[in-house]
């Protein structure tokens, strides 16, 4: 019991920093998802564009350009998935050189003294984040594959289906495309927050500050950015 109390008192700042990070990380993920249902944002506006795209697909006999566009999206996701594997390999290697890494950064300004155990815990948090991002990227990749299959199975204009059936199929394809894009977006957000965790290796206070800064940057880009305003110029939102 005394050892537990001692461990907490010696590492209270790191514990507070980690809790603050988890609040920022999970809190923003939850907020952004719920907010997108009621407020115009990149996710909701892009879903409208995807639905318009899928409706136009159903009016075309030849859909080579559409499948090429989906393949291009898949390549982007695959790049991040493969990059994440390289990052994970690098972090696993760094775990074997904890003492050397501490020596390299201990002379930097603002560096908070850390024990090898604290460094390993921080690296394990980074590892966990990139593993989470990898799962999101690979699931997004599979979902884009599903979109390709759905496009391939789409009815042709000559099939003579009624408007209700066409709308239903376009909605399914757009929803699957949005699910894939949202998983990719979560992976990208995780990369942003992983950059904040890097600051934890220097100073817990800097870590907390950068975590809050990441939330601000993500909110600005997804809810108030000029990009969003440009996309909304041709929508009814």
PDB file of C-alpha atoms in Angstrom:
ATOM      1  CA  UNK A   1       0.000   0.000   0.000  1.00  0.00           C
ATOM      2  CA  UNK A   2       2.799   2.395   0.935  1.00  0.00           C
ATOM      3  CA  UNK A   3       4.622   1.574  -2.299  1.00  0.00           C
ATOM      4  CA  UNK A   4       1.487   2.374  -4.305  1.00  0.00           C
ATOM      5  CA  UNK A   5       1.065   5.721  -2.558  1.00  0.00           C
ATOM      6  CA  UNK A   6       4.747   6.513  -3.112  1.00  0.00           C
ATOM      7  CA  UNK A   7       4.481   5.607  -6.802  1.00  0.00           C
ATOM      8  CA  UNK A   8       1.459   7.883  -7.219  1.00  0.00           C
ATOM      9  CA  UNK A   9       3.031  10.832  -5.409  1.00  0.00           C
ATOM     10  CA  UNK A  10       6.232  10.545  -7.434  1.00  0.00           C
ATOM     11  CA  UNK A  11       4.391  10.328 -10.756  1.00  0.00           C
ATOM     12  CA  UNK A  12       1.296  12.434 -10.109  1.00  0.00           C
ATOM     13  CA  UNK A  13       2.166  14.870 -12.889  1.00  0.00           C
ATOM     14  CA  UNK A  14       2.512  12.108 -15.486  1.00  0.00           C
ATOM     15  CA  UNK A  15      -0.743  10.533 -14.322  1.00  0.00           C
ATOM     16  CA  UNK A  16      -2.584  13.859 -14.560  1.00  0.00           C
ATOM     17  CA  UNK A  17      -1.077  14.445 -18.020  1.00  0.00           C
ATOM     18  CA  UNK A  18      -2.185  11.008 -19.230  1.00  0.00           C
ATOM     19  CA  UNK A  19      -5.718  11.478 -17.890  1.00  0.00           C
ATOM     20  CA  UNK A  20      -5.917  14.907 -19.564  1.00  0.00           C
ATOM     21  CA  UNK A  21      -4.722  13.382 -22.837  1.00  0.00           C
ATOM     22  CA  UNK A  22      -7.351  10.630 -22.692  1.00  0.00           C
ATOM     23  CA  UNK A  23     -10.044  13.250 -22.044  1.00  0.00           C
ATOM     24  CA  UNK A  24      -8.861  15.233 -25.083  1.00  0.00           C
ATOM     25  CA  UNK A  25      -8.479  12.161 -27.292  1.00  0.00           C
ATOM     26  CA  UNK A  26     -11.665  10.268 -26.483  1.00  0.00           C
ATOM     27  CA  UNK A  27     -13.631  13.414 -25.717  1.00  0.00           C
ATOM     28  CA  UNK A  28     -12.974  14.976 -29.103  1.00  0.00           C
ATOM     29  CA  UNK A  29     -13.697  11.711 -30.935  1.00  0.00           C
ATOM     30  CA  UNK A  30     -17.074  11.459 -29.193  1.00  0.00           C
ATOM     31  CA  UNK A  31     -17.858  15.155 -29.597  1.00  0.00           C
ATOM     32  CA  UNK A  32     -16.998  15.227 -33.304  1.00  0.00           C
ATOM     33  CA  UNK A  33     -19.124  12.160 -34.014  1.00  0.00           C
ATOM     34  CA  UNK A  34     -22.173  13.457 -32.147  1.00  0.00           C
ATOM     35  CA  UNK A  35     -21.773  17.004 -33.458  1.00  0.00           C
ATOM     36  CA  UNK A  36     -21.644  15.810 -37.064  1.00  0.00           C
ATOM     37  CA  UNK A  37     -25.259  14.628 -36.753  1.00  0.00           C
ATOM     38  CA  UNK A  38     -26.550  18.123 -35.997  1.00  0.00           C
ATOM     39  CA  UNK A  39     -23.958  20.572 -37.361  1.00  0.00           C
ATOM     40  CA  UNK A  40     -22.370  21.121 -40.757  1.00  0.00           C
ATOM     41  CA  UNK A  41     -18.833  19.757 -40.783  1.00  0.00           C
ATOM     42  CA  UNK A  42     -16.455  18.104 -43.219  1.00  0.00           C
ATOM     43  CA  UNK A  43     -17.920  14.657 -42.501  1.00  0.00           C
ATOM     44  CA  UNK A  44     -21.567  15.630 -43.043  1.00  0.00           C
ATOM     45  CA  UNK A  45     -20.916  17.778 -46.112  1.00  0.00           C
ATOM     46  CA  UNK A  46     -18.718  15.146 -47.752  1.00  0.00           C
ATOM     47  CA  UNK A  47     -21.444  12.567 -47.159  1.00  0.00           C
ATOM     48  CA  UNK A  48     -23.778  14.731 -49.239  1.00  0.00           C
ATOM     49  CA  UNK A  49     -21.206  14.872 -52.025  1.00  0.00           C
ATOM     50  CA  UNK A  50     -20.804  11.098 -51.898  1.00  0.00           C
ATOM     51  CA  UNK A  51     -24.552  10.616 -52.192  1.00  0.00           C
ATOM     52  CA  UNK A  52     -24.678  12.912 -55.232  1.00  0.00           C
ATOM     53  CA  UNK A  53     -21.724  11.016 -56.707  1.00  0.00           C
ATOM     54  CA  UNK A  54     -23.422   7.647 -56.210  1.00  0.00           C
ATOM     55  CA  UNK A  55     -26.648   8.913 -57.768  1.00  0.00           C
ATOM     56  CA  UNK A  56     -24.714   9.987 -60.861  1.00  0.00           C
ATOM     57  CA  UNK A  57     -22.997   6.607 -61.041  1.00  0.00           C
ATOM     58  CA  UNK A  58     -26.394   4.993 -61.522  1.00  0.00           C
ATOM     59  CA  UNK A  59     -27.001   7.141 -64.614  1.00  0.00           C
ATOM     60  CA  UNK A  60     -23.801   5.990 -66.365  1.00  0.00           C
ATOM     61  CA  UNK A  61     -23.263   2.838 -68.353  1.00  0.00           C
ATOM     62  CA  UNK A  62     -19.446   3.024 -68.067  1.00  0.00           C
ATOM     63  CA  UNK A  63     -18.062   3.423 -64.530  1.00  0.00           C
ATOM     64  CA  UNK A  64     -14.341   3.088 -65.049  1.00  0.00           C
ATOM     65  CA  UNK A  65     -13.630   6.600 -63.771  1.00  0.00           C
ATOM     66  CA  UNK A  66     -15.635   5.914 -60.600  1.00  0.00           C
ATOM     67  CA  UNK A  67     -13.793   2.705 -59.767  1.00  0.00           C
ATOM     68  CA  UNK A  68     -10.500   4.499 -60.482  1.00  0.00           C
ATOM     69  CA  UNK A  69     -11.471   7.228 -57.992  1.00  0.00           C
ATOM     70  CA  UNK A  70     -12.207   4.627 -55.307  1.00  0.00           C
ATOM     71  CA  UNK A  71      -8.911   2.885 -56.086  1.00  0.00           C
ATOM     72  CA  UNK A  72      -7.102   6.187 -55.619  1.00  0.00           C
ATOM     73  CA  UNK A  73      -8.712   6.573 -52.186  1.00  0.00           C
ATOM     74  CA  UNK A  74      -7.644   3.032 -51.335  1.00  0.00           C
ATOM     75  CA  UNK A  75      -4.034   3.822 -52.256  1.00  0.00           C
ATOM     76  CA  UNK A  76      -4.023   6.794 -49.892  1.00  0.00           C
ATOM     77  CA  UNK A  77      -5.300   4.679 -47.018  1.00  0.00           C
ATOM     78  CA  UNK A  78      -2.855   1.873 -47.863  1.00  0.00           C
ATOM     79  CA  UNK A  79       0.033   4.361 -47.720  1.00  0.00           C
ATOM     80  CA  UNK A  80      -0.868   5.379 -44.174  1.00  0.00           C
ATOM     81  CA  UNK A  81      -1.419   1.768 -43.118  1.00  0.00           C
ATOM     82  CA  UNK A  82       2.032   0.733 -44.369  1.00  0.00           C
ATOM     83  CA  UNK A  83       3.611   3.850 -42.842  1.00  0.00           C
ATOM     84  CA  UNK A  84       2.042   2.973 -39.498  1.00  0.00           C
ATOM     85  CA  UNK A  85       3.724  -0.441 -39.615  1.00  0.00           C
ATOM     86  CA  UNK A  86       7.088   1.270 -40.115  1.00  0.00           C
ATOM     87  CA  UNK A  87       6.410   3.593 -37.183  1.00  0.00           C
ATOM     88  CA  UNK A  88       5.507   0.618 -34.990  1.00  0.00           C
ATOM     89  CA  UNK A  89       8.735  -1.133 -35.955  1.00  0.00           C
ATOM     90  CA  UNK A  90      10.701   2.006 -35.051  1.00  0.00           C
ATOM     91  CA  UNK A  91       9.001   2.323 -31.668  1.00  0.00           C
ATOM     92  CA  UNK A  92       9.630  -1.338 -30.885  1.00  0.00           C
ATOM     93  CA  UNK A  93      13.309  -0.776 -31.658  1.00  0.00           C
ATOM     94  CA  UNK A  94      13.387   2.354 -29.500  1.00  0.00           C
ATOM     95  CA  UNK A  95      12.129   0.343 -26.524  1.00  0.00           C
ATOM     96  CA  UNK A  96      15.437  -1.522 -26.604  1.00  0.00           C
ATOM     97  CA  UNK A  97      17.429   1.729 -26.392  1.00  0.00           C
ATOM     98  CA  UNK A  98      15.590   3.531 -23.615  1.00  0.00           C
ATOM     99  CA  UNK A  99      18.697   4.581 -21.697  1.00  0.00           C
ATOM    100  CA  UNK A 100      20.361   5.962 -24.825  1.00  0.00           C
ATOM    101  CA  UNK A 101      17.210   7.864 -25.789  1.00  0.00           C
ATOM    102  CA  UNK A 102      16.984   9.454 -22.333  1.00  0.00           C
ATOM    103  CA  UNK A 103      20.599  10.554 -22.638  1.00  0.00           C
ATOM    104  CA  UNK A 104      19.935  12.168 -26.013  1.00  0.00           C
ATOM    105  CA  UNK A 105      17.076  14.372 -24.791  1.00  0.00           C
ATOM    106  CA  UNK A 106      18.055  15.113 -21.199  1.00  0.00           C
ATOM    107  CA  UNK A 107      20.058  18.210 -22.217  1.00  0.00           C
ATOM    108  CA  UNK A 108      17.203  19.779 -24.180  1.00  0.00           C
ATOM    109  CA  UNK A 109      15.441  22.799 -22.645  1.00  0.00           C
ATOM    110  CA  UNK A 110      12.272  22.138 -20.611  1.00  0.00           C
ATOM    111  CA  UNK A 111      13.050  18.420 -20.300  1.00  0.00           C
ATOM    112  CA  UNK A 112      11.391  16.849 -17.271  1.00  0.00           C
ATOM    113  CA  UNK A 113      13.535  14.130 -15.614  1.00  0.00           C
ATOM    114  CA  UNK A 114      12.235  10.639 -16.383  1.00  0.00           C
ATOM    115  CA  UNK A 115      13.174   7.169 -15.270  1.00  0.00           C
ATOM    116  CA  UNK A 116      13.597   4.342 -17.806  1.00  0.00           C
ATOM    117  CA  UNK A 117      10.305   2.869 -16.614  1.00  0.00           C
ATOM    118  CA  UNK A 118       8.475   6.151 -17.269  1.00  0.00           C
ATOM    119  CA  UNK A 119       9.973   6.335 -20.754  1.00  0.00           C
ATOM    120  CA  UNK A 120       8.879   2.806 -21.517  1.00  0.00           C
ATOM    121  CA  UNK A 121       5.333   3.560 -20.373  1.00  0.00           C
ATOM    122  CA  UNK A 122       5.230   6.636 -22.598  1.00  0.00           C
ATOM    123  CA  UNK A 123       6.498   4.633 -25.567  1.00  0.00           C
ATOM    124  CA  UNK A 124       3.910   1.953 -24.888  1.00  0.00           C
ATOM    125  CA  UNK A 125       1.191   4.629 -25.011  1.00  0.00           C
ATOM    126  CA  UNK A 126       2.569   5.696 -28.394  1.00  0.00           C
ATOM    127  CA  UNK A 127       2.590   2.084 -29.534  1.00  0.00           C
ATOM    128  CA  UNK A 128      -1.028   1.703 -28.477  1.00  0.00           C
ATOM    129  CA  UNK A 129      -2.034   4.785 -30.450  1.00  0.00           C
ATOM    130  CA  UNK A 130      -0.373   3.612 -33.649  1.00  0.00           C
ATOM    131  CA  UNK A 131      -1.841   0.117 -33.273  1.00  0.00           C
ATOM    132  CA  UNK A 132      -5.265   1.769 -32.961  1.00  0.00           C
ATOM    133  CA  UNK A 133      -4.553   3.863 -36.062  1.00  0.00           C
ATOM    134  CA  UNK A 134      -3.432   0.766 -37.980  1.00  0.00           C
ATOM    135  CA  UNK A 135      -6.700  -1.023 -37.236  1.00  0.00           C
ATOM    136  CA  UNK A 136      -8.674   2.037 -38.370  1.00  0.00           C
ATOM    137  CA  UNK A 137      -6.702   2.374 -41.605  1.00  0.00           C
ATOM    138  CA  UNK A 138      -7.006  -1.301 -42.510  1.00  0.00           C
ATOM    139  CA  UNK A 139     -10.736  -1.336 -41.759  1.00  0.00           C
ATOM    140  CA  UNK A 140     -11.136   1.766 -43.915  1.00  0.00           C
ATOM    141  CA  UNK A 141      -9.221  -0.009 -46.676  1.00  0.00           C
ATOM    142  CA  UNK A 142     -11.589  -2.974 -46.547  1.00  0.00           C
ATOM    143  CA  UNK A 143     -14.628  -0.709 -46.574  1.00  0.00           C
ATOM    144  CA  UNK A 144     -13.402   1.056 -49.709  1.00  0.00           C
ATOM    145  CA  UNK A 145     -13.107  -2.417 -51.213  1.00  0.00           C
ATOM    146  CA  UNK A 146     -16.754  -2.978 -50.327  1.00  0.00           C
ATOM    147  CA  UNK A 147     -17.627   0.284 -52.098  1.00  0.00           C
ATOM    148  CA  UNK A 148     -15.932  -1.009 -55.249  1.00  0.00           C
ATOM    149  CA  UNK A 149     -18.005  -4.181 -55.099  1.00  0.00           C
ATOM    150  CA  UNK A 150     -21.188  -2.181 -54.557  1.00  0.00           C
ATOM    151  CA  UNK A 151     -20.388   0.002 -57.577  1.00  0.00           C
ATOM    152  CA  UNK A 152     -19.772  -3.119 -59.638  1.00  0.00           C
ATOM    153  CA  UNK A 153     -23.140  -4.529 -58.588  1.00  0.00           C
ATOM    154  CA  UNK A 154     -25.032  -1.303 -59.261  1.00  0.00           C
ATOM    155  CA  UNK A 155     -27.981  -1.545 -61.664  1.00  0.00           C
ATOM    156  CA  UNK A 156     -27.570  -0.088 -65.143  1.00  0.00           C
ATOM    157  CA  UNK A 157     -29.870   2.632 -66.505  1.00  0.00           C
ATOM    158  CA  UNK A 158     -31.269   0.054 -68.943  1.00  0.00           C
ATOM    159  CA  UNK A 159     -32.477  -2.126 -66.045  1.00  0.00           C
ATOM    160  CA  UNK A 160     -35.417   0.188 -65.580  1.00  0.00           C
ATOM    161  CA  UNK A 161     -35.515   0.252 -61.777  1.00  0.00           C
ATOM    162  CA  UNK A 162     -37.778   2.808 -60.127  1.00  0.00           C
ATOM    163  CA  UNK A 163     -36.454   5.926 -58.393  1.00  0.00           C
ATOM    164  CA  UNK A 164     -36.974   4.511 -54.894  1.00  0.00           C
ATOM    165  CA  UNK A 165     -34.777   1.489 -55.575  1.00  0.00           C
ATOM    166  CA  UNK A 166     -32.067   3.644 -57.139  1.00  0.00           C
ATOM    167  CA  UNK A 167     -32.134   6.040 -54.203  1.00  0.00           C
ATOM    168  CA  UNK A 168     -31.807   3.158 -51.743  1.00  0.00           C
ATOM    169  CA  UNK A 169     -28.799   1.698 -53.547  1.00  0.00           C
ATOM    170  CA  UNK A 170     -27.094   5.092 -53.857  1.00  0.00           C
ATOM    171  CA  UNK A 171     -27.675   5.713 -50.141  1.00  0.00           C
ATOM    172  CA  UNK A 172     -26.076   2.376 -49.237  1.00  0.00           C
ATOM    173  CA  UNK A 173     -23.011   3.083 -51.361  1.00  0.00           C
ATOM    174  CA  UNK A 174     -22.665   6.620 -50.004  1.00  0.00           C
ATOM    175  CA  UNK A 175     -23.009   5.382 -46.435  1.00  0.00           C
ATOM    176  CA  UNK A 176     -20.341   2.733 -46.942  1.00  0.00           C
ATOM    177  CA  UNK A 177     -18.051   5.333 -48.509  1.00  0.00           C
ATOM    178  CA  UNK A 178     -18.618   7.660 -45.557  1.00  0.00           C
ATOM    179  CA  UNK A 179     -17.884   4.857 -43.091  1.00  0.00           C
ATOM    180  CA  UNK A 180     -14.594   4.199 -44.857  1.00  0.00           C
ATOM    181  CA  UNK A 181     -13.736   7.913 -44.881  1.00  0.00           C
ATOM    182  CA  UNK A 182     -14.636   8.311 -41.209  1.00  0.00           C
ATOM    183  CA  UNK A 183     -12.379   5.424 -40.183  1.00  0.00           C
ATOM    184  CA  UNK A 184      -9.572   6.957 -42.215  1.00  0.00           C
ATOM    185  CA  UNK A 185     -10.245  10.294 -40.535  1.00  0.00           C
ATOM    186  CA  UNK A 186     -10.042   8.686 -37.077  1.00  0.00           C
ATOM    187  CA  UNK A 187      -6.676   7.219 -38.037  1.00  0.00           C
ATOM    188  CA  UNK A 188      -5.446  10.667 -39.082  1.00  0.00           C
ATOM    189  CA  UNK A 189      -6.694  12.199 -35.838  1.00  0.00           C
ATOM    190  CA  UNK A 190      -4.753   9.539 -33.959  1.00  0.00           C
ATOM    191  CA  UNK A 191      -1.596  10.615 -35.795  1.00  0.00           C
ATOM    192  CA  UNK A 192      -2.196  14.180 -34.623  1.00  0.00           C
ATOM    193  CA  UNK A 193      -2.592  13.065 -31.015  1.00  0.00           C
ATOM    194  CA  UNK A 194       0.475  10.827 -31.304  1.00  0.00           C
ATOM    195  CA  UNK A 195       2.488  13.970 -32.060  1.00  0.00           C
ATOM    196  CA  UNK A 196       1.223  15.343 -28.756  1.00  0.00           C
ATOM    197  CA  UNK A 197       2.433  12.213 -26.955  1.00  0.00           C
ATOM    198  CA  UNK A 198       5.911  12.853 -28.360  1.00  0.00           C
ATOM    199  CA  UNK A 199       5.913  16.054 -26.298  1.00  0.00           C
ATOM    200  CA  UNK A 200       5.328  13.899 -23.215  1.00  0.00           C
ATOM    201  CA  UNK A 201       8.870  12.576 -23.650  1.00  0.00           C
ATOM    202  CA  UNK A 202      10.054  16.130 -23.029  1.00  0.00           C
ATOM    203  CA  UNK A 203       7.676  17.615 -20.479  1.00  0.00           C
ATOM    204  CA  UNK A 204       4.229  16.600 -19.091  1.00  0.00           C
ATOM    205  CA  UNK A 205       3.041  20.220 -19.050  1.00  0.00           C
ATOM    206  CA  UNK A 206       3.995  20.608 -22.703  1.00  0.00           C
ATOM    207  CA  UNK A 207       2.190  17.341 -23.394  1.00  0.00           C
ATOM    208  CA  UNK A 208      -1.040  18.661 -21.886  1.00  0.00           C
ATOM    209  CA  UNK A 209      -0.723  21.962 -23.735  1.00  0.00           C
ATOM    210  CA  UNK A 210      -0.136  20.309 -27.110  1.00  0.00           C
ATOM    211  CA  UNK A 211      -3.007  17.844 -26.498  1.00  0.00           C
ATOM    212  CA  UNK A 212      -5.370  20.779 -26.069  1.00  0.00           C
ATOM    213  CA  UNK A 213      -3.808  22.421 -29.123  1.00  0.00           C
ATOM    214  CA  UNK A 214      -4.503  19.336 -31.237  1.00  0.00           C
ATOM    215  CA  UNK A 215      -8.165  19.478 -30.215  1.00  0.00           C
ATOM    216  CA  UNK A 216      -8.309  23.119 -31.300  1.00  0.00           C
ATOM    217  CA  UNK A 217      -6.647  22.405 -34.653  1.00  0.00           C
ATOM    218  CA  UNK A 218      -8.937  19.460 -35.393  1.00  0.00           C
ATOM    219  CA  UNK A 219     -12.059  21.384 -34.417  1.00  0.00           C
ATOM    220  CA  UNK A 220     -11.062  24.353 -36.567  1.00  0.00           C
ATOM    221  CA  UNK A 221     -10.352  22.193 -39.597  1.00  0.00           C
ATOM    222  CA  UNK A 222     -13.478  20.061 -39.335  1.00  0.00           C
ATOM    223  CA  UNK A 223     -16.061  22.626 -38.224  1.00  0.00           C
ATOM    224  CA  UNK A 224     -14.933  26.168 -39.095  1.00  0.00           C
ATOM    225  CA  UNK A 225     -12.247  25.943 -41.779  1.00  0.00           C
ATOM    226  CA  UNK A 226     -12.267  27.761 -45.155  1.00  0.00           C
ATOM    227  CA  UNK A 227     -12.269  24.307 -46.755  1.00  0.00           C
ATOM    228  CA  UNK A 228     -15.625  23.541 -45.149  1.00  0.00           C
ATOM    229  CA  UNK A 229     -17.042  26.902 -46.234  1.00  0.00           C
ATOM    230  CA  UNK A 230     -15.918  26.251 -49.796  1.00  0.00           C
ATOM    231  CA  UNK A 231     -17.536  22.814 -49.829  1.00  0.00           C
ATOM    232  CA  UNK A 232     -20.761  24.283 -48.483  1.00  0.00           C
ATOM    233  CA  UNK A 233     -20.984  26.895 -51.241  1.00  0.00           C
ATOM    234  CA  UNK A 234     -22.736  24.408 -53.513  1.00  0.00           C
ATOM    235  CA  UNK A 235     -24.761  22.553 -50.876  1.00  0.00           C
ATOM    236  CA  UNK A 236     -28.001  23.272 -49.093  1.00  0.00           C
ATOM    237  CA  UNK A 237     -26.466  22.963 -45.615  1.00  0.00           C
TER     238      UNK A 237
END
